[in-house]
Amino acid sequence: MDKDRSAKIKANMEKLLNDEEFFQEQVENAFDSTDADSSENLDYEELKKWITRAFGALGIDLPDEEILKTTFTTFDRNSDGTICKKEFDVFYKCIIQSLYNLLFASEQ
């Protein structure tokens, strides 16, 4: 990843992690654009598509299917087989923090 792109990604992630209003705006947009069937819940395939897009945009290899399924199950707190908006908020924050640590930990 080139330095300019890396700096932009880092700044955006820091804003997501530190600006609650911006975070809520972005997580709402991410959820709505991922909820293909407008059910107000994300099924496994919808969440997998979001993860695929997010990781691809950052040039990160997609985790294997077992990890994706475990991730889905972990964030499906009420075990109903879907991720609601509240669960997605927690998922999104964790993913952004984890990706930030993965990509930028050596700079700290």
PDB file of C-alpha atoms in Angstrom:
ATOM      1  CA  MET A   1       0.000   0.000   0.000  1.00  0.00           C
ATOM      2  CA  ASP A   2       1.476   3.383  -0.948  1.00  0.00           C
ATOM      3  CA  LYS A   3       2.156   5.979   1.760  1.00  0.00           C
ATOM      4  CA  ASP A   4      -0.557   8.456   0.683  1.00  0.00           C
ATOM      5  CA  ARG A   5      -3.253   5.779   0.622  1.00  0.00           C
ATOM      6  CA  SER A   6      -2.003   4.339   3.888  1.00  0.00           C
ATOM      7  CA  ALA A   7      -2.118   7.767   5.551  1.00  0.00           C
ATOM      8  CA  LYS A   8      -5.698   8.333   4.335  1.00  0.00           C
ATOM      9  CA  ILE A   9      -6.829   4.929   5.587  1.00  0.00           C
ATOM     10  CA  LYS A  10      -5.136   5.501   8.938  1.00  0.00           C
ATOM     11  CA  ALA A  11      -6.742   8.937   9.341  1.00  0.00           C
ATOM     12  CA  ASN A  12     -10.181   7.563   8.442  1.00  0.00           C
ATOM     13  CA  MET A  13      -9.843   4.668  10.882  1.00  0.00           C
ATOM     14  CA  GLU A  14      -8.701   7.011  13.651  1.00  0.00           C
ATOM     15  CA  LYS A  15     -11.709   9.224  12.981  1.00  0.00           C
ATOM     16  CA  LEU A  16     -14.002   6.193  13.123  1.00  0.00           C
ATOM     17  CA  LEU A  17     -12.482   5.129  16.431  1.00  0.00           C
ATOM     18  CA  ASN A  18     -12.474   8.591  18.033  1.00  0.00           C
ATOM     19  CA  ASP A  19     -15.483  10.473  16.637  1.00  0.00           C
ATOM     20  CA  GLU A  20     -18.707   8.803  17.799  1.00  0.00           C
ATOM     21  CA  GLU A  21     -20.960  10.855  15.511  1.00  0.00           C
ATOM     22  CA  PHE A  22     -18.848   9.998  12.453  1.00  0.00           C
ATOM     23  CA  PHE A  23     -18.726   6.357  13.548  1.00  0.00           C
ATOM     24  CA  GLN A  24     -22.521   6.147  13.859  1.00  0.00           C
ATOM     25  CA  GLU A  25     -22.963   7.736  10.436  1.00  0.00           C
ATOM     26  CA  GLN A  26     -20.529   5.301   8.813  1.00  0.00           C
ATOM     27  CA  VAL A  27     -21.798   2.189  10.592  1.00  0.00           C
ATOM     28  CA  GLU A  28     -25.366   3.063   9.591  1.00  0.00           C
ATOM     29  CA  ASN A  29     -24.289   3.502   5.954  1.00  0.00           C
ATOM     30  CA  ALA A  30     -22.326   0.248   6.036  1.00  0.00           C
ATOM     31  CA  PHE A  31     -25.245  -1.664   7.530  1.00  0.00           C
ATOM     32  CA  ASP A  32     -27.827  -0.240   5.137  1.00  0.00           C
ATOM     33  CA  SER A  33     -25.670  -0.865   2.060  1.00  0.00           C
ATOM     34  CA  THR A  34     -24.988  -4.443   3.207  1.00  0.00           C
ATOM     35  CA  ASP A  35     -28.597  -5.309   4.075  1.00  0.00           C
ATOM     36  CA  ALA A  36     -29.429  -6.446   0.530  1.00  0.00           C
ATOM     37  CA  ASP A  37     -32.917  -7.693   1.352  1.00  0.00           C
ATOM     38  CA  SER A  38     -33.814  -4.706   3.600  1.00  0.00           C
ATOM     39  CA  SER A  39     -34.689  -7.063   6.451  1.00  0.00           C
ATOM     40  CA  GLU A  40     -33.000  -4.875   9.097  1.00  0.00           C
ATOM     41  CA  ASN A  41     -30.757  -7.891   9.813  1.00  0.00           C
ATOM     42  CA  LEU A  42     -27.698  -9.282   8.088  1.00  0.00           C
ATOM     43  CA  ASP A  43     -27.484 -12.965   7.331  1.00  0.00           C
ATOM     44  CA  TYR A  44     -24.162 -14.772   7.022  1.00  0.00           C
ATOM     45  CA  GLU A  45     -23.832 -14.189   3.263  1.00  0.00           C
ATOM     46  CA  GLU A  46     -24.519 -10.452   3.597  1.00  0.00           C
ATOM     47  CA  LEU A  47     -21.907 -10.083   6.345  1.00  0.00           C
ATOM     48  CA  LYS A  48     -19.419 -12.155   4.359  1.00  0.00           C
ATOM     49  CA  LYS A  49     -19.886  -9.838   1.356  1.00  0.00           C
ATOM     50  CA  TRP A  50     -19.201  -6.798   3.569  1.00  0.00           C
ATOM     51  CA  ILE A  51     -16.048  -8.400   5.009  1.00  0.00           C
ATOM     52  CA  THR A  52     -14.913  -9.374   1.498  1.00  0.00           C
ATOM     53  CA  ARG A  53     -15.336  -5.767   0.263  1.00  0.00           C
ATOM     54  CA  ALA A  54     -13.678  -4.231   3.333  1.00  0.00           C
ATOM     55  CA  PHE A  55     -10.689  -6.558   3.330  1.00  0.00           C
ATOM     56  CA  GLY A  56     -10.336  -6.291  -0.454  1.00  0.00           C
ATOM     57  CA  ALA A  57     -10.297  -2.489  -0.296  1.00  0.00           C
ATOM     58  CA  LEU A  58      -7.412  -2.723   2.169  1.00  0.00           C
ATOM     59  CA  GLY A  59      -5.547  -5.391   0.202  1.00  0.00           C
ATOM     60  CA  ILE A  60      -5.928  -7.944   2.994  1.00  0.00           C
ATOM     61  CA  ASP A  61      -6.571 -11.609   2.289  1.00  0.00           C
ATOM     62  CA  LEU A  62     -10.001 -12.831   3.299  1.00  0.00           C
ATOM     63  CA  PRO A  63      -9.994 -15.145   6.328  1.00  0.00           C
ATOM     64  CA  ASP A  64     -10.962 -18.745   5.663  1.00  0.00           C
ATOM     65  CA  GLU A  65     -14.592 -19.856   5.841  1.00  0.00           C
ATOM     66  CA  GLU A  66     -14.272 -21.308   9.349  1.00  0.00           C
ATOM     67  CA  ILE A  67     -13.021 -17.987  10.737  1.00  0.00           C
ATOM     68  CA  LEU A  68     -15.809 -16.109   8.955  1.00  0.00           C
ATOM     69  CA  LYS A  69     -18.437 -18.439  10.395  1.00  0.00           C
ATOM     70  CA  THR A  70     -16.930 -18.165  13.880  1.00  0.00           C
ATOM     71  CA  THR A  71     -16.912 -14.373  13.554  1.00  0.00           C
ATOM     72  CA  PHE A  72     -20.563 -14.384  12.531  1.00  0.00           C
ATOM     73  CA  THR A  73     -21.533 -16.642  15.430  1.00  0.00           C
ATOM     74  CA  THR A  74     -19.538 -14.551  17.894  1.00  0.00           C
ATOM     75  CA  PHE A  75     -21.321 -11.322  16.970  1.00  0.00           C
ATOM     76  CA  ASP A  76     -24.763 -12.933  16.654  1.00  0.00           C
ATOM     77  CA  ARG A  77     -25.238 -12.359  20.387  1.00  0.00           C
ATOM     78  CA  ASN A  78     -28.854 -13.549  20.539  1.00  0.00           C
ATOM     79  CA  SER A  79     -28.143 -16.602  18.333  1.00  0.00           C
ATOM     80  CA  ASP A  80     -31.003 -15.877  15.927  1.00  0.00           C
ATOM     81  CA  GLY A  81     -28.877 -16.520  12.826  1.00  0.00           C
ATOM     82  CA  THR A  82     -28.654 -12.843  11.873  1.00  0.00           C
ATOM     83  CA  ILE A  83     -26.734  -9.729  12.854  1.00  0.00           C
ATOM     84  CA  CYS A  84     -29.023  -6.856  13.866  1.00  0.00           C
ATOM     85  CA  LYS A  85     -27.944  -3.199  13.796  1.00  0.00           C
ATOM     86  CA  LYS A  86     -26.893  -3.239  17.454  1.00  0.00           C
ATOM     87  CA  GLU A  87     -24.778  -6.358  16.927  1.00  0.00           C
ATOM     88  CA  PHE A  88     -23.318  -4.847  13.746  1.00  0.00           C
ATOM     89  CA  ASP A  89     -22.273  -1.718  15.661  1.00  0.00           C
ATOM     90  CA  VAL A  90     -20.175  -3.880  18.005  1.00  0.00           C
ATOM     91  CA  PHE A  91     -18.841  -5.951  15.095  1.00  0.00           C
ATOM     92  CA  TYR A  92     -17.914  -2.849  13.077  1.00  0.00           C
ATOM     93  CA  LYS A  93     -16.061  -1.220  15.983  1.00  0.00           C
ATOM     94  CA  CYS A  94     -14.137  -4.436  16.685  1.00  0.00           C
ATOM     95  CA  ILE A  95     -13.222  -4.930  13.033  1.00  0.00           C
ATOM     96  CA  ILE A  96     -12.048  -1.333  12.608  1.00  0.00           C
ATOM     97  CA  GLN A  97      -9.956  -1.544  15.799  1.00  0.00           C
ATOM     98  CA  SER A  98      -8.488  -4.928  14.789  1.00  0.00           C
ATOM     99  CA  LEU A  99      -7.656  -3.770  11.262  1.00  0.00           C
ATOM    100  CA  TYR A 100      -6.137  -0.562  12.623  1.00  0.00           C
ATOM    101  CA  ASN A 101      -3.942  -2.590  14.975  1.00  0.00           C
ATOM    102  CA  LEU A 102      -2.983  -5.000  12.192  1.00  0.00           C
ATOM    103  CA  LEU A 103      -2.111  -2.292   9.689  1.00  0.00           C
ATOM    104  CA  PHE A 104      -0.609   0.386  11.893  1.00  0.00           C
ATOM    105  CA  ALA A 105       0.655  -1.253  15.114  1.00  0.00           C
ATOM    106  CA  SER A 106       4.274  -1.005  13.978  1.00  0.00           C
ATOM    107  CA  GLU A 107       3.932   2.775  13.697  1.00  0.00           C
ATOM    108  CA  GLN A 108       2.972   3.196  17.361  1.00  0.00           C
TER     109      GLN A 108
END
